[in-house]
Amino acid sequence: MFITIEKREFIEGIQKIIRFTQHGATSLPVLSCVLIIAGDDGIKFRANNLEIAADFKISGKINTNGVVAIPAGILQQIISTLNNNGVITLEQTGDTVIITTDHIKSTIKTISQEDFPNIPAIQNKETLSMDSKILTSAVDTTISCASTSNIRPELASIFFTLTVNSMTVVATDSFRLVEKTIPVSLSIKQDISFLVPAKNISEILKTIPQSTKIHIYIDEHQLVIKWDENIITSRLTGGTYPDYKQIIPKQTTKKAVVLRKDFDALLKHTSIFSDSFQKTTLMFNPKEKTVSLSSHNNDTGSSTGSVPAEVSGDPIELSFNYRYLQAPISLTQAENLSLHANNIGQPLIVRSVGDNSFLYLVMPMNQ
């Protein structure tokens, strides 16, 4: 193999692809490598960590075809020393590759690419197309509520439901839940539901350019996303997602509407005095037409405050981890939030006023 690539192109390509290589000790050393392929389809950088596989097209000149596996750690260190000007050449000689740039020549020992796993072929030829910013927006709204523990893999995943006219994305860690529904026209024959590991979809979306048309394929065991001449695949999470609709109250008897910025400021202040359990108490005060927050810490003191609110229903007092109350504030840009409750021990629902596409549910702490 002998190829020439603009340094800027090489640096950006390596920076993107190495996030999908295997990090740390591995029984298959080739997984910690970037596979560089020069062939009839052009130059490609490929990586596979058994969770995600990626194949990116790179612009450059091919003098001689070939395939070489180079340790990602070495490539990362090399690009950290390069500027964006000029070109870089890669020449394979036996079990080494010579990288030449400016007045520097480096000889790197390569690893046999024979054990490098192929990217699984797409079995389902049905494709969904959308703007990448739609997918990014939905995932950004929900991913913070996915579990960070892998004890229950389905809770460490994002749940997607696709219909002909919408995409609904859900995440929960069993303490809180967020649902985001985005109108989008999809050419599908029937509704589709699937689970993607949250960490996988997060890494994938860091790589896909914004406002790019993407094509999505869903097989039984994998999600495939294509754009331009690039492809990324992720394994899907097995198992069944909880029937989360069952825990969302169909009706509520108590409601309060508050200005988001006022509620945010009050919560930030009262949370300073929360205890070791990060407990903050929320109160609906229909007579005073306010929503109150209070917290108490035996070591530092206490704080109580209120904000004006449109309140309906009877008074209620519920305690929450203040971080879980804070979460929906950053997940929506609506001017007003509506808070919905029923009885002590039952969940609080937070919605954006004027935006039915967003729903946040949080369970109260034991009284």
Short mmCIF file of C-alpha atoms in Angstrom, two decimals:
data_model
loop_
_atom_site.label_atom_id
_atom_site.label_comp_id
_atom_site.label_asym_id
_atom_site.label_seq_id
_atom_site.Cartn_x
_atom_site.Cartn_y
_atom_site.Cartn_z
CA MET A 1 0.00 0.00 0.00
CA PHE A 2 1.17 3.51 -0.80
CA ILE A 3 -1.20 6.46 -0.26
CA THR A 4 -0.97 10.25 0.03
CA ILE A 5 -3.44 12.24 2.15
CA GLU A 6 -3.76 15.90 3.04
CA LYS A 7 -2.62 16.26 6.65
CA ARG A 8 -5.81 18.04 7.69
CA GLU A 9 -7.88 15.18 6.25
CA PHE A 10 -5.67 12.58 7.93
CA ILE A 11 -5.80 14.27 11.34
CA GLU A 12 -9.59 14.74 11.29
CA GLY A 13 -10.12 11.19 10.07
CA ILE A 14 -7.98 9.64 12.80
CA GLN A 15 -9.60 11.81 15.49
CA LYS A 16 -13.02 10.53 14.43
CA ILE A 17 -12.21 6.86 13.98
CA ILE A 18 -10.13 6.20 17.11
CA ARG A 19 -13.14 6.72 19.41
CA PHE A 20 -14.44 3.40 18.01
CA THR A 21 -11.29 1.37 18.67
CA GLN A 22 -10.98 -0.90 21.69
CA HIS A 23 -9.32 0.84 24.64
CA GLY A 24 -7.29 -0.93 27.31
CA ALA A 25 -6.29 -4.58 27.42
CA THR A 26 -7.95 -6.82 24.85
CA SER A 27 -7.64 -10.46 23.86
CA LEU A 28 -7.80 -9.37 20.22
CA PRO A 29 -5.06 -6.73 19.70
CA VAL A 30 -6.32 -5.79 16.23
CA LEU A 31 -9.41 -4.22 17.87
CA SER A 32 -7.13 -1.53 19.31
CA CYS A 33 -6.02 -0.64 15.78
CA VAL A 34 -7.26 1.54 12.96
CA LEU A 35 -7.62 -0.45 9.77
CA ILE A 36 -6.52 1.67 6.81
CA ILE A 37 -7.79 0.35 3.48
CA ALA A 38 -6.75 1.51 0.02
CA GLY A 39 -8.77 -0.12 -2.73
CA ASP A 40 -11.18 0.32 -5.60
CA ASP A 41 -13.62 2.17 -3.28
CA GLY A 42 -10.95 4.70 -2.28
CA ILE A 43 -9.29 5.18 1.11
CA LYS A 44 -11.17 4.10 4.22
CA PHE A 45 -10.46 4.24 7.94
CA ARG A 46 -12.18 1.42 9.83
CA ALA A 47 -12.55 0.54 13.53
CA ASN A 48 -14.52 -2.01 15.53
CA ASN A 49 -14.73 -2.36 19.32
CA LEU A 50 -17.48 -5.03 19.15
CA GLU A 51 -20.01 -2.47 20.41
CA ILE A 52 -19.71 -0.06 17.48
CA ALA A 53 -18.13 -0.50 14.07
CA ALA A 54 -17.27 2.48 11.85
CA ASP A 55 -16.11 2.87 8.27
CA PHE A 56 -15.19 6.38 7.08
CA LYS A 57 -14.26 7.48 3.55
CA ILE A 58 -11.10 9.61 3.37
CA SER A 59 -9.99 11.76 0.43
CA GLY A 60 -6.53 11.02 -0.89
CA LYS A 61 -4.42 9.55 -3.68
CA ILE A 62 -3.81 5.81 -4.01
CA ASN A 63 -0.59 4.71 -5.68
CA THR A 64 -0.82 1.11 -4.51
CA ASN A 65 -3.74 -0.75 -2.95
CA GLY A 66 -3.40 -2.47 0.38
CA VAL A 67 -4.67 -2.96 3.93
CA VAL A 68 -2.80 -2.20 7.14
CA ALA A 69 -3.73 -2.26 10.85
CA ILE A 70 -1.96 0.43 12.90
CA PRO A 71 -2.26 0.74 16.70
CA ALA A 72 -4.61 3.61 17.48
CA GLY A 73 -2.46 4.85 20.39
CA ILE A 74 0.51 5.41 18.10
CA LEU A 75 -1.63 7.22 15.52
CA GLN A 76 -3.11 9.44 18.21
CA GLN A 77 0.33 10.47 19.41
CA ILE A 78 1.52 11.11 15.86
CA ILE A 79 -1.35 13.41 14.91
CA SER A 80 -0.86 15.38 18.14
CA THR A 81 2.51 16.52 16.75
CA LEU A 82 1.27 17.51 13.28
CA ASN A 83 0.05 20.81 11.87
CA ASN A 84 -2.60 20.99 9.17
CA ASN A 85 -0.32 22.03 6.33
CA GLY A 86 0.98 19.76 3.59
CA VAL A 87 0.51 16.06 2.98
CA ILE A 88 1.32 12.77 4.66
CA THR A 89 2.24 9.50 2.98
CA LEU A 90 1.79 5.94 4.22
CA GLU A 91 3.84 3.15 2.64
CA GLN A 92 3.46 -0.46 3.69
CA THR A 93 6.59 -2.58 3.65
CA GLY A 94 6.19 -6.07 5.06
CA ASP A 95 4.92 -5.90 8.64
CA THR A 96 5.68 -2.18 8.97
CA VAL A 97 4.25 1.05 7.60
CA ILE A 98 6.37 4.12 6.91
CA ILE A 99 4.64 7.43 7.64
CA THR A 100 6.34 10.42 6.07
CA THR A 101 5.48 14.09 6.56
CA ASP A 102 7.57 17.20 6.02
CA HIS A 103 11.08 16.14 7.09
CA ILE A 104 9.97 13.37 9.46
CA LYS A 105 9.83 9.67 8.68
CA SER A 106 8.42 7.14 11.17
CA THR A 107 8.40 3.35 10.84
CA ILE A 108 5.58 1.66 12.76
CA LYS A 109 5.14 -2.04 13.44
CA THR A 110 1.72 -3.14 12.26
CA ILE A 111 -0.59 -5.90 13.50
CA SER A 112 -2.02 -8.66 11.33
CA GLN A 113 -5.45 -7.62 10.08
CA GLU A 114 -6.65 -11.20 9.52
CA ASP A 115 -8.66 -11.23 12.78
CA PHE A 116 -10.26 -7.83 12.22
CA PRO A 117 -14.05 -8.41 12.30
CA ASN A 118 -16.05 -7.45 9.26
CA ILE A 119 -18.86 -4.93 9.55
CA PRO A 120 -22.05 -7.05 9.59
CA ALA A 121 -24.01 -6.95 6.36
CA ILE A 122 -27.37 -5.16 6.38
CA GLN A 123 -30.15 -7.73 6.22
CA ASN A 124 -33.07 -5.29 6.30
CA LYS A 125 -33.00 -3.19 3.14
CA GLU A 126 -35.79 -0.86 4.35
CA THR A 127 -34.28 2.54 5.06
CA LEU A 128 -35.40 5.55 7.09
CA SER A 129 -34.11 8.97 6.17
CA MET A 130 -34.02 12.12 8.31
CA ASP A 131 -31.90 15.14 9.15
CA SER A 132 -29.24 14.25 11.72
CA LYS A 133 -30.27 17.20 13.91
CA ILE A 134 -33.67 15.53 14.50
CA LEU A 135 -32.03 12.43 15.92
CA THR A 136 -29.50 14.49 17.88
CA SER A 137 -32.20 16.70 19.41
CA ALA A 138 -34.27 13.73 20.57
CA VAL A 139 -31.29 11.91 22.09
CA ASP A 140 -29.86 15.03 23.75
CA THR A 141 -33.21 15.59 25.47
CA THR A 142 -33.41 12.08 26.90
CA ILE A 143 -29.97 10.55 27.36
CA SER A 144 -29.23 12.11 30.76
CA CYS A 145 -32.05 10.03 32.28
CA ALA A 146 -30.69 6.68 31.11
CA SER A 147 -29.11 4.53 33.80
CA THR A 148 -25.32 4.62 34.08
CA SER A 149 -25.30 1.07 35.49
CA ASN A 150 -25.23 -2.00 33.25
CA ILE A 151 -26.97 -4.22 35.79
CA ARG A 152 -30.14 -3.77 33.74
CA PRO A 153 -28.90 -3.16 30.17
CA GLU A 154 -32.35 -2.04 28.97
CA LEU A 155 -32.29 0.88 31.44
CA ALA A 156 -28.82 1.85 30.21
CA SER A 157 -30.31 2.20 26.75
CA ILE A 158 -32.45 4.62 24.77
CA PHE A 159 -35.83 3.29 23.65
CA PHE A 160 -36.99 4.35 20.18
CA THR A 161 -40.47 3.98 18.72
CA LEU A 162 -40.91 4.97 15.08
CA THR A 163 -44.23 5.46 13.30
CA VAL A 164 -45.05 6.86 9.89
CA ASN A 165 -45.33 10.38 11.32
CA SER A 166 -43.28 10.50 14.55
CA MET A 167 -40.22 9.38 16.45
CA THR A 168 -40.59 8.89 20.22
CA VAL A 169 -37.45 8.55 22.32
CA VAL A 170 -37.51 7.48 25.98
CA ALA A 171 -34.95 7.01 28.74
CA THR A 172 -35.33 6.06 32.39
CA ASP A 173 -33.17 4.97 35.31
CA SER A 174 -36.28 3.88 37.29
CA PHE A 175 -36.20 7.06 39.43
CA ARG A 176 -37.09 9.44 36.61
CA LEU A 177 -38.18 9.17 33.02
CA VAL A 178 -38.18 11.48 30.02
CA GLU A 179 -40.11 11.10 26.78
CA LYS A 180 -39.59 13.22 23.67
CA THR A 181 -41.77 12.89 20.58
CA ILE A 182 -40.71 14.58 17.35
CA PRO A 183 -42.96 14.84 14.27
CA VAL A 184 -41.12 13.33 11.31
CA SER A 185 -42.36 11.68 8.13
CA LEU A 186 -40.96 8.16 7.82
CA SER A 187 -41.53 5.69 5.00
CA ILE A 188 -42.12 2.54 7.04
CA LYS A 189 -44.67 -0.24 6.62
CA GLN A 190 -45.25 -0.75 10.35
CA ASP A 191 -44.24 0.74 13.69
CA ILE A 192 -40.69 -0.09 14.81
CA SER A 193 -39.32 -0.21 18.36
CA PHE A 194 -35.73 -0.88 19.38
CA LEU A 195 -33.18 -0.28 22.15
CA VAL A 196 -29.74 1.26 21.61
CA PRO A 197 -27.11 1.41 24.39
CA ALA A 198 -26.99 5.04 25.54
CA LYS A 199 -23.19 5.21 25.48
CA ASN A 200 -23.18 3.91 21.89
CA ILE A 201 -25.65 6.42 20.49
CA SER A 202 -23.83 9.19 22.34
CA GLU A 203 -20.51 8.31 20.69
CA ILE A 204 -22.14 7.95 17.28
CA LEU A 205 -23.82 11.36 17.39
CA LYS A 206 -20.52 13.04 18.30
CA THR A 207 -19.25 11.90 14.92
CA ILE A 208 -22.14 12.62 12.55
CA PRO A 209 -22.13 16.19 11.18
CA GLN A 210 -25.11 18.35 12.11
CA SER A 211 -27.80 19.05 9.51
CA THR A 212 -26.71 16.05 7.44
CA LYS A 213 -29.16 13.68 5.80
CA ILE A 214 -28.74 10.27 7.36
CA HIS A 215 -30.11 6.88 6.34
CA ILE A 216 -31.03 4.41 9.09
CA TYR A 217 -31.42 0.66 8.88
CA ILE A 218 -32.62 -1.50 11.76
CA ASP A 219 -31.93 -5.22 11.78
CA GLU A 220 -32.74 -7.67 14.55
CA HIS A 221 -29.41 -7.12 16.28
CA GLN A 222 -27.96 -3.89 14.90
CA LEU A 223 -28.60 -0.27 14.07
CA VAL A 224 -26.89 1.05 10.94
CA ILE A 225 -26.50 4.74 10.12
CA LYS A 226 -25.14 5.92 6.77
CA TRP A 227 -24.32 9.39 5.50
CA ASP A 228 -22.36 10.38 2.43
CA GLU A 229 -19.95 7.43 2.05
CA ASN A 230 -19.63 6.74 5.79
CA ILE A 231 -21.24 4.03 7.89
CA ILE A 232 -21.56 3.32 11.62
CA THR A 233 -23.20 0.28 13.17
CA SER A 234 -24.15 -0.34 16.79
CA ARG A 235 -25.39 -3.48 18.46
CA LEU A 236 -28.92 -3.26 19.80
CA THR A 237 -29.81 -4.07 23.40
CA GLY A 238 -31.65 -7.32 23.84
CA GLY A 239 -34.55 -7.76 26.22
CA THR A 240 -37.81 -5.90 26.73
CA TYR A 241 -38.17 -2.28 27.75
CA PRO A 242 -40.43 -1.62 30.76
CA ASP A 243 -44.02 -0.72 29.90
CA TYR A 244 -43.40 2.85 30.98
CA LYS A 245 -46.81 4.06 29.83
CA GLN A 246 -48.32 2.27 32.82
CA ILE A 247 -46.63 4.56 35.34
CA ILE A 248 -47.58 7.80 33.60
CA PRO A 249 -50.84 9.02 35.16
CA LYS A 250 -53.59 9.44 32.59
CA GLN A 251 -55.09 12.22 34.72
CA THR A 252 -53.84 14.39 37.56
CA THR A 253 -55.77 16.29 40.22
CA LYS A 254 -53.20 18.95 41.10
CA LYS A 255 -51.41 21.34 38.76
CA ALA A 256 -49.07 24.29 39.05
CA VAL A 257 -47.68 26.48 36.28
CA VAL A 258 -44.45 28.37 37.00
CA LEU A 259 -41.97 30.48 35.10
CA ARG A 260 -39.06 28.20 34.29
CA LYS A 261 -36.38 30.78 35.10
CA ASP A 262 -37.97 31.61 38.49
CA PHE A 263 -38.30 27.96 39.45
CA ASP A 264 -34.72 27.33 38.37
CA ALA A 265 -33.35 30.21 40.47
CA LEU A 266 -35.31 29.13 43.55
CA LEU A 267 -34.24 25.50 43.23
CA LYS A 268 -30.57 26.46 42.86
CA HIS A 269 -30.79 28.52 46.06
CA THR A 270 -32.67 26.06 48.25
CA SER A 271 -30.55 23.12 47.11
CA ILE A 272 -27.53 24.72 48.77
CA PHE A 273 -28.99 23.53 52.07
CA SER A 274 -30.08 20.04 51.04
CA ASP A 275 -28.98 17.15 53.22
CA SER A 276 -26.77 14.16 52.40
CA PHE A 277 -29.70 12.65 50.48
CA GLN A 278 -30.01 15.87 48.41
CA LYS A 279 -33.60 16.20 49.62
CA THR A 280 -35.72 19.19 48.63
CA THR A 281 -39.41 19.51 49.46
CA LEU A 282 -41.88 20.83 46.88
CA MET A 283 -45.24 22.32 47.93
CA PHE A 284 -48.28 23.40 45.91
CA ASN A 285 -50.02 26.29 47.69
CA PRO A 286 -53.34 27.03 45.93
CA LYS A 287 -54.49 29.57 48.53
CA GLU A 288 -51.30 31.63 48.26
CA LYS A 289 -51.01 30.93 44.50
CA THR A 290 -47.40 29.87 44.89
CA VAL A 291 -45.09 26.88 44.58
CA SER A 292 -42.63 26.54 47.45
CA LEU A 293 -39.32 24.75 47.86
CA SER A 294 -37.52 24.06 51.12
CA SER A 295 -34.47 22.16 52.27
CA HIS A 296 -32.76 21.52 55.59
CA ASN A 297 -29.28 20.42 56.57
CA ASN A 298 -28.38 19.84 60.22
CA ASP A 299 -24.81 21.02 59.60
CA THR A 300 -25.31 24.09 57.40
CA GLY A 301 -28.84 25.43 57.91
CA SER A 302 -32.08 25.64 55.95
CA SER A 303 -33.85 27.59 53.23
CA THR A 304 -37.47 28.12 52.19
CA GLY A 305 -38.77 30.13 49.26
CA SER A 306 -41.64 30.39 46.81
CA VAL A 307 -42.46 31.59 43.32
CA PRO A 308 -45.78 32.82 41.89
CA ALA A 309 -47.80 30.05 40.25
CA GLU A 310 -51.16 29.22 38.77
CA VAL A 311 -52.25 26.43 41.12
CA SER A 312 -55.31 24.21 40.90
CA GLY A 313 -56.37 21.35 43.15
CA ASP A 314 -55.60 20.70 46.82
CA PRO A 315 -52.29 21.53 48.53
CA ILE A 316 -49.64 18.80 48.39
CA GLU A 317 -46.12 18.33 49.73
CA LEU A 318 -43.64 16.00 48.03
CA SER A 319 -39.91 15.50 48.58
CA PHE A 320 -37.40 14.85 45.79
CA ASN A 321 -33.72 14.56 45.09
CA TYR A 322 -33.16 18.15 43.99
CA ARG A 323 -31.01 17.04 41.07
CA TYR A 324 -33.99 15.16 39.66
CA LEU A 325 -36.11 18.31 39.95
CA GLN A 326 -33.37 20.29 38.23
CA ALA A 327 -33.08 17.94 35.24
CA PRO A 328 -36.17 18.99 33.23
CA ILE A 329 -35.26 22.67 33.50
CA SER A 330 -32.27 22.15 31.20
CA LEU A 331 -34.10 19.75 28.87
CA THR A 332 -36.60 22.30 27.58
CA GLN A 333 -36.43 25.94 26.58
CA ALA A 334 -40.11 26.65 27.27
CA GLU A 335 -40.87 29.84 29.17
CA ASN A 336 -43.30 28.07 31.52
CA LEU A 337 -43.36 24.64 33.12
CA SER A 338 -46.48 22.83 34.27
CA LEU A 339 -46.14 20.52 37.28
CA HIS A 340 -48.75 17.78 37.72
CA ALA A 341 -49.37 15.61 40.78
CA ASN A 342 -51.96 13.34 42.36
CA ASN A 343 -51.18 12.02 45.84
CA ILE A 344 -48.22 11.55 48.19
CA GLY A 345 -45.99 8.71 46.98
CA GLN A 346 -47.08 9.10 43.37
CA PRO A 347 -44.97 10.58 40.57
CA LEU A 348 -44.67 14.23 39.59
CA ILE A 349 -45.08 15.05 35.90
CA VAL A 350 -43.30 18.05 34.37
CA ARG A 351 -44.32 19.37 30.96
CA SER A 352 -43.43 22.34 28.79
CA VAL A 353 -46.39 24.68 28.50
CA GLY A 354 -47.35 24.84 24.84
CA ASP A 355 -45.22 21.83 23.91
CA ASN A 356 -46.87 18.44 24.25
CA SER A 357 -43.84 16.67 22.78
CA PHE A 358 -41.95 16.71 26.10
CA LEU A 359 -42.78 14.78 29.27
CA TYR A 360 -40.64 14.30 32.39
CA LEU A 361 -41.63 12.03 35.27
CA VAL A 362 -39.88 11.83 38.64
CA MET A 363 -40.64 9.63 41.64
CA PRO A 364 -40.76 11.29 45.08
CA MET A 365 -38.53 10.24 47.95
CA ASN A 366 -40.03 8.25 50.80
CA GLN A 367 -41.58 10.61 53.30
#
